[in-house]
mmCIF file of C-alpha atoms and ligand atoms in Angstrom:
data_model
loop_
_atom_site.group_PDB
_atom_site.id
_atom_site.type_symbol
_atom_site.label_atom_id
_atom_site.label_comp_id
_atom_site.label_asym_id
_atom_site.label_seq_id
_atom_site.Cartn_x
_atom_site.Cartn_y
_atom_site.Cartn_z
ATOM 1 C CA MET W 3 123.751 107.549 116.540
ATOM 2 C CA HIS W 4 120.872 105.107 116.264
ATOM 3 C CA ASP W 5 119.896 103.565 112.964
ATOM 4 C CA ARG W 6 116.904 105.128 111.320
ATOM 5 C CA ILE W 7 113.744 103.078 110.967
ATOM 6 C CA ASN W 8 110.683 103.151 108.739
ATOM 7 C CA ILE W 9 107.352 103.891 110.402
ATOM 8 C CA ALA W 10 104.082 102.644 108.889
ATOM 9 C CA ILE W 11 100.816 104.354 109.749
ATOM 10 C CA ASP W 12 97.689 102.685 108.379
ATOM 11 C CA GLY W 13 94.050 103.010 109.249
ATOM 12 C CA HIS W 14 90.590 104.156 108.330
ATOM 13 C CA SER W 15 89.832 107.157 106.148
ATOM 14 C CA SER W 16 90.090 110.611 107.684
ATOM 15 C CA CYS W 17 91.244 109.708 111.138
ATOM 16 C CA GLY W 18 94.166 112.096 111.087
ATOM 17 C CA LYS W 19 96.874 109.750 109.850
ATOM 18 C CA SER W 20 98.603 112.317 107.684
ATOM 19 C CA THR W 21 98.466 115.095 110.289
ATOM 20 C CA LEU W 22 100.045 112.817 112.855
ATOM 21 C CA ALA W 23 102.539 111.279 110.419
ATOM 22 C CA LYS W 24 103.707 114.729 109.289
ATOM 23 C CA LYS W 25 104.270 115.911 112.854
ATOM 24 C CA LEU W 26 106.042 112.738 113.837
ATOM 25 C CA ALA W 27 108.327 112.976 110.800
ATOM 26 C CA LYS W 28 109.168 116.558 111.694
ATOM 27 C CA GLU W 29 110.032 115.636 115.302
ATOM 28 C CA LEU W 30 112.260 112.788 114.207
ATOM 29 C CA LYS W 31 113.701 114.684 111.211
ATOM 30 C CA TYR W 32 112.387 111.916 108.983
ATOM 31 C CA VAL W 33 110.725 112.188 105.574
ATOM 32 C CA TYR W 34 106.933 112.041 105.459
ATOM 33 C CA VAL W 35 105.320 110.261 102.497
ATOM 34 C CA ASP W 36 101.570 110.426 101.824
ATOM 35 C CA SER W 37 100.846 107.238 99.874
ATOM 36 C CA GLY W 38 97.144 108.112 99.526
ATOM 37 C CA ALA W 39 98.161 111.227 97.583
ATOM 38 C CA MET W 40 99.655 108.929 94.933
ATOM 39 C CA TYR W 41 96.380 107.013 94.447
ATOM 40 C CA ARG W 42 94.581 110.349 94.407
ATOM 41 C CA ALA W 43 96.959 111.750 91.775
ATOM 42 C CA VAL W 44 96.365 108.748 89.478
ATOM 43 C CA THR W 45 92.614 109.221 89.954
ATOM 44 C CA LEU W 46 92.848 112.940 89.203
ATOM 45 C CA TYR W 47 94.806 112.253 86.017
ATOM 46 C CA CYS W 48 92.095 109.826 84.868
ATOM 47 C CA ILE W 49 89.366 112.381 85.594
ATOM 48 C CA GLN W 50 91.237 115.144 83.765
ATOM 49 C CA ASN W 51 91.719 112.898 80.764
ATOM 50 C CA GLY W 52 88.169 111.613 80.470
ATOM 51 C CA ILE W 53 88.982 108.076 81.604
ATOM 52 C CA ILE W 54 86.807 108.520 84.694
ATOM 53 C CA ASN W 55 83.696 110.683 84.662
ATOM 54 C CA ASP W 56 82.459 110.185 88.211
ATOM 55 C CA ALA W 57 80.086 107.480 87.070
ATOM 56 C CA TYR W 58 81.788 104.846 89.226
ATOM 57 C CA ALA W 59 82.154 102.785 86.058
ATOM 58 C CA PHE W 60 85.292 103.075 83.979
ATOM 59 C CA ASN W 61 87.610 101.074 81.836
ATOM 60 C CA GLU W 62 90.341 99.590 84.031
ATOM 61 C CA ASP W 63 92.585 98.933 81.050
ATOM 62 C CA ALA W 64 92.525 102.626 80.188
ATOM 63 C CA VAL W 65 93.558 103.467 83.754
ATOM 64 C CA ILE W 66 96.428 100.978 83.530
ATOM 65 C CA GLU W 67 97.492 102.380 80.156
ATOM 66 C CA SER W 68 97.547 105.891 81.590
ATOM 67 C CA LEU W 69 100.151 104.885 84.195
ATOM 68 C CA SER W 70 102.986 105.328 81.722
ATOM 69 C CA SER W 71 101.975 108.989 81.257
ATOM 70 C CA ILE W 72 101.812 109.735 84.970
ATOM 71 C CA ASN W 73 104.696 111.157 86.923
ATOM 72 C CA ILE W 74 104.117 111.829 90.607
ATOM 73 C CA SER W 75 106.526 113.771 92.768
ATOM 74 C CA PHE W 76 106.592 115.572 96.089
ATOM 75 C CA ASN W 77 108.172 119.003 96.415
ATOM 76 C CA TYR W 78 108.851 120.953 99.543
ATOM 77 C CA ASN W 79 106.568 123.939 100.113
ATOM 78 C CA LYS W 80 108.462 126.533 102.142
ATOM 79 C CA VAL W 81 105.335 128.448 103.171
ATOM 80 C CA ALA W 82 103.400 125.412 104.419
ATOM 81 C CA GLY W 83 106.527 123.779 105.800
ATOM 82 C CA ASP W 84 105.733 120.402 104.241
ATOM 83 C CA SER W 85 105.656 118.781 100.849
ATOM 84 C CA ASP W 86 103.062 119.129 98.109
ATOM 85 C CA THR W 87 101.970 116.554 95.558
ATOM 86 C CA TYR W 88 102.796 117.214 91.903
ATOM 87 C CA LEU W 89 101.297 115.453 88.910
ATOM 88 C CA ASN W 90 103.408 115.722 85.767
ATOM 89 C CA GLY W 91 105.110 118.793 87.173
ATOM 90 C CA ILE W 92 101.931 120.597 88.243
ATOM 91 C CA ARG W 93 100.968 121.156 91.865
ATOM 92 C CA VAL W 94 97.741 119.254 92.580
ATOM 93 C CA GLU W 95 97.767 119.255 96.381
ATOM 94 C CA ASP W 96 94.297 120.842 96.641
ATOM 95 C CA GLN W 97 92.677 119.229 93.615
ATOM 96 C CA ILE W 98 93.425 115.714 94.811
ATOM 97 C CA ARG W 99 91.357 116.381 97.974
ATOM 98 C CA GLU W 100 88.201 117.289 96.019
ATOM 99 C CA LEU W 101 85.147 115.074 96.530
ATOM 100 C CA VAL W 102 85.136 113.903 92.909
ATOM 101 C CA VAL W 103 88.575 112.384 93.521
ATOM 102 C CA SER W 104 87.582 110.948 96.927
ATOM 103 C CA ARG W 105 84.567 109.305 95.296
ATOM 104 C CA ASN W 106 86.614 107.474 92.701
ATOM 105 C CA VAL W 107 89.928 106.812 94.389
ATOM 106 C CA SER W 108 88.936 103.554 96.091
ATOM 107 C CA ALA W 109 87.887 102.065 92.746
ATOM 108 C CA VAL W 110 91.199 103.096 91.185
ATOM 109 C CA SER W 111 93.210 101.767 94.109
ATOM 110 C CA LYS W 112 91.635 98.318 93.689
ATOM 111 C CA ILE W 113 93.420 97.797 90.391
ATOM 112 C CA ARG W 114 96.330 95.415 90.796
ATOM 113 C CA LYS W 115 98.614 97.071 88.239
ATOM 114 C CA VAL W 116 98.042 100.484 89.831
ATOM 115 C CA ARG W 117 98.982 99.082 93.219
ATOM 116 C CA GLU W 118 102.066 97.298 91.891
ATOM 117 C CA ARG W 119 103.345 100.499 90.339
ATOM 118 C CA LEU W 120 102.713 102.669 93.391
ATOM 119 C CA VAL W 121 103.948 100.114 95.929
ATOM 120 C CA HIS W 122 107.200 99.872 93.974
ATOM 121 C CA PHE W 123 107.578 103.663 94.068
ATOM 122 C CA GLN W 124 106.792 103.736 97.806
ATOM 123 C CA GLN W 125 109.343 101.017 98.547
ATOM 124 C CA LYS W 126 111.991 102.966 96.634
ATOM 125 C CA LEU W 127 111.277 106.045 98.752
ATOM 126 C CA GLY W 128 111.777 103.990 101.915
ATOM 127 C CA LYS W 129 114.939 102.207 100.810
ATOM 128 C CA ASN W 130 117.254 104.319 102.949
ATOM 129 C CA LYS W 131 114.933 104.276 105.987
ATOM 130 C CA GLY W 132 113.957 107.358 107.952
ATOM 131 C CA VAL W 133 110.499 107.493 106.381
ATOM 132 C CA VAL W 134 107.087 107.911 108.006
ATOM 133 C CA MET W 135 104.508 106.734 105.470
ATOM 134 C CA ASP W 136 100.759 106.660 105.913
ATOM 135 C CA GLY W 137 98.201 104.681 103.922
ATOM 136 C CA ARG W 138 96.272 101.429 104.005
ATOM 137 C CA ASP W 139 98.815 98.694 103.283
ATOM 138 C CA ILE W 140 102.071 100.197 104.482
ATOM 139 C CA GLY W 141 102.582 97.851 107.442
ATOM 140 C CA THR W 142 101.244 94.802 105.605
ATOM 141 C CA VAL W 143 102.702 95.169 102.088
ATOM 142 C CA VAL W 144 104.913 98.207 101.485
ATOM 143 C CA PHE W 145 107.133 97.936 104.584
ATOM 144 C CA PRO W 146 106.292 94.573 106.167
ATOM 145 C CA ASP W 147 109.535 94.874 108.166
ATOM 146 C CA ALA W 148 108.851 98.366 109.491
ATOM 147 C CA LYS W 149 110.095 98.621 113.069
ATOM 148 C CA LEU W 150 107.013 100.570 114.123
ATOM 149 C CA LYS W 151 103.515 99.993 112.736
ATOM 150 C CA ILE W 152 100.515 101.952 113.906
ATOM 151 C CA PHE W 153 96.894 101.230 113.009
ATOM 152 C CA MET W 154 94.687 104.282 113.488
ATOM 153 C CA THR W 155 90.966 104.431 113.849
ATOM 154 C CA ALA W 156 88.271 106.680 115.330
ATOM 155 C CA ASP W 157 84.507 106.869 115.606
ATOM 156 C CA VAL W 158 83.022 107.542 112.158
ATOM 157 C CA ASP W 159 80.911 110.531 113.257
ATOM 158 C CA ILE W 160 83.917 112.158 114.860
ATOM 159 C CA ARG W 161 85.965 111.558 111.721
ATOM 160 C CA ALA W 162 83.264 113.019 109.487
ATOM 161 C CA GLN W 163 82.935 116.099 111.666
ATOM 162 C CA ARG W 164 86.694 116.715 111.684
ATOM 163 C CA ARG W 165 86.900 116.315 107.911
ATOM 164 C CA PHE W 166 83.897 118.580 107.442
ATOM 165 C CA GLU W 167 85.551 121.331 109.476
ATOM 166 C CA GLU W 168 88.812 120.917 107.599
ATOM 167 C CA LEU W 169 87.255 121.019 104.123
ATOM 168 C CA SER W 170 84.759 123.796 104.805
ATOM 169 C CA GLY W 171 87.587 125.797 106.379
ATOM 170 C CA LYS W 172 89.386 125.519 103.051
ATOM 171 C CA GLY W 173 86.315 126.756 101.208
ATOM 172 C CA HIS W 174 85.073 123.424 99.788
ATOM 173 C CA SER W 175 81.282 123.362 99.606
ATOM 174 C CA ILE W 176 80.300 119.976 100.925
ATOM 175 C CA THR W 177 77.847 118.645 103.515
ATOM 176 C CA LEU W 178 78.568 116.577 106.595
ATOM 177 C CA GLU W 179 76.345 113.799 105.201
ATOM 178 C CA GLU W 180 78.283 113.652 101.922
ATOM 179 C CA ILE W 181 81.519 113.326 103.837
ATOM 180 C CA LYS W 182 80.220 110.613 106.158
ATOM 181 C CA GLU W 183 78.824 108.641 103.246
ATOM 182 C CA ASN W 184 82.161 108.871 101.436
ATOM 183 C CA LEU W 185 84.131 107.741 104.516
ATOM 184 C CA ILE W 186 81.913 104.716 105.062
ATOM 185 C CA SER W 187 82.017 103.764 101.406
ATOM 186 C CA ARG W 188 85.812 104.116 101.155
ATOM 187 C CA ASP W 189 86.448 102.153 104.345
ATOM 188 C CA PHE W 190 84.214 99.380 103.040
ATOM 189 C CA GLN W 191 85.861 99.276 99.616
ATOM 190 C CA ASP W 192 89.384 99.593 101.018
ATOM 191 C CA SER W 193 88.867 96.771 103.551
ATOM 192 C CA THR W 194 87.082 94.338 101.254
ATOM 193 C CA ARG W 195 89.134 94.640 98.057
ATOM 194 C CA ILE W 196 91.148 91.656 96.923
ATOM 195 C CA GLU W 197 94.465 93.439 96.354
ATOM 196 C CA ASN W 198 96.187 94.512 99.584
ATOM 197 C CA PRO W 199 93.052 95.290 101.590
ATOM 198 C CA LEU W 200 93.190 97.588 104.577
ATOM 199 C CA ARG W 201 93.813 95.445 107.633
ATOM 200 C CA LYS W 202 95.727 95.787 110.843
ATOM 201 C CA ALA W 203 99.136 94.098 110.624
ATOM 202 C CA GLU W 204 99.581 91.538 113.387
ATOM 203 C CA ASP W 205 102.426 93.517 114.890
ATOM 204 C CA ALA W 206 100.736 96.936 114.596
ATOM 205 C CA ILE W 207 99.743 98.973 117.636
ATOM 206 C CA GLU W 208 96.156 100.221 117.491
ATOM 207 C CA LEU W 209 95.539 103.894 118.183
ATOM 208 C CA ASP W 210 91.911 104.987 118.556
ATOM 209 C CA ASN W 211 92.086 108.763 118.588
ATOM 210 C CA SER W 212 88.356 109.540 118.952
ATOM 211 C CA TYR W 213 88.957 111.325 122.219
ATOM 212 C CA LEU W 214 92.619 112.232 121.979
ATOM 213 C CA THR W 215 93.965 115.658 121.117
ATOM 214 C CA ARG W 216 96.593 115.966 118.404
ATOM 215 C CA GLU W 217 99.141 116.741 121.081
ATOM 216 C CA GLN W 218 98.289 113.598 123.068
ATOM 217 C CA GLN W 219 98.554 111.466 119.942
ATOM 218 C CA LEU W 220 101.939 112.914 119.063
ATOM 219 C CA ILE W 221 103.314 112.308 122.562
ATOM 220 C CA GLN W 222 102.112 108.714 122.409
ATOM 221 C CA VAL W 223 103.485 107.830 118.986
ATOM 222 C CA LYS W 224 106.732 109.667 119.589
ATOM 223 C CA SER W 225 107.359 107.579 122.671
ATOM 224 C CA TRP W 226 106.708 104.398 120.669
ATOM 225 C CA ALA W 227 109.083 105.625 117.956
ATOM 226 C CA VAL W 228 111.865 106.570 120.360
ATOM 227 C CA ASP W 229 111.526 103.168 121.979
ATOM 228 C CA ARG W 230 111.751 101.302 118.653
ATOM 229 C CA ILE W 231 114.630 103.419 117.365
ATOM 230 C CA ALA W 232 116.627 102.674 120.522
ATOM 231 C CA LYS W 233 116.180 98.909 120.170
HETATM 232 O O1 LIG X 22 94.838 108.363 102.705
HETATM 233 P P1 LIG X 22 93.778 108.874 101.737
HETATM 234 O O2 LIG X 22 92.414 108.915 102.318
HETATM 235 O O3 LIG X 22 94.176 110.146 101.071
HETATM 236 O O4 LIG X 22 93.755 107.754 100.588
HETATM 237 C C1 LIG X 22 92.884 107.842 99.487
HETATM 238 C C2 LIG X 22 92.512 106.457 99.013
HETATM 239 O O5 LIG X 22 93.645 105.821 98.419
HETATM 240 C C3 LIG X 22 91.980 105.490 100.051
HETATM 241 O O6 LIG X 22 90.578 105.559 100.175
HETATM 242 C C4 LIG X 22 92.429 104.149 99.548
HETATM 243 C C5 LIG X 22 93.632 104.437 98.699
HETATM 244 N N1 LIG X 22 94.894 104.063 99.333
HETATM 245 C C6 LIG X 22 95.299 102.766 99.209
HETATM 246 O O7 LIG X 22 94.579 101.954 98.643
HETATM 247 N N2 LIG X 22 96.490 102.377 99.714
HETATM 248 C C7 LIG X 22 97.282 103.251 100.337
HETATM 249 N N3 LIG X 22 98.460 102.851 100.806
HETATM 250 C C8 LIG X 22 96.868 104.594 100.506
HETATM 251 C C9 LIG X 22 95.644 104.972 99.998
#
């Protein structure tokens, strides 16, 4: 029996990190953790409690203060076959994907105290290995020793189109332009922030999936994982 490893998947917004990470975790019988969902849940809490009102300007101290009232957990959803995000015991899996959250989440995730809290939680989840986690700083900060690090990217128009199809399929009313604008803005904010910016770890393998099917991506990353697990 080989030792289990942690797998870090970072990259640009909406390039299919979570879809791939979930499938890979399932194949390996590992646990999938969506770190972006945690930043989204903090953002949602602040919106629900009037700390953020989609004006892009909010009091950072109030966000930090709210952290002590926020409990994030993941619970298995039998029907969907994966786990859902809960905020203080309430399922928020759909709400955290709304545009109002996407518009504010990069600003919230810039705050050092927010990052410290969530990184600590993420590291605890990975303590026993066997975790596939996706995000922006997993290979660089959360699991710098991860045995496999993948950095995903794809053409921005292709990403916007995929996201558009996904969200409109779920009934969200949103335009392709709004999505593209949000992707570009988040990538810029996430890569230029001072605290743990999005960057490719030196030992990460880059995966540009612009022209790869989901199946092709899974075959590729699974072979990398099997190789690293065997070492
Ligand atoms: O993965 P996602 O698009 O759901 O993440 C939402 C935002 O959360 C993303 O724009 C930046 C932030 N994030 C982060 O700063 N660090 C992470 N590890 C994951 C997400």
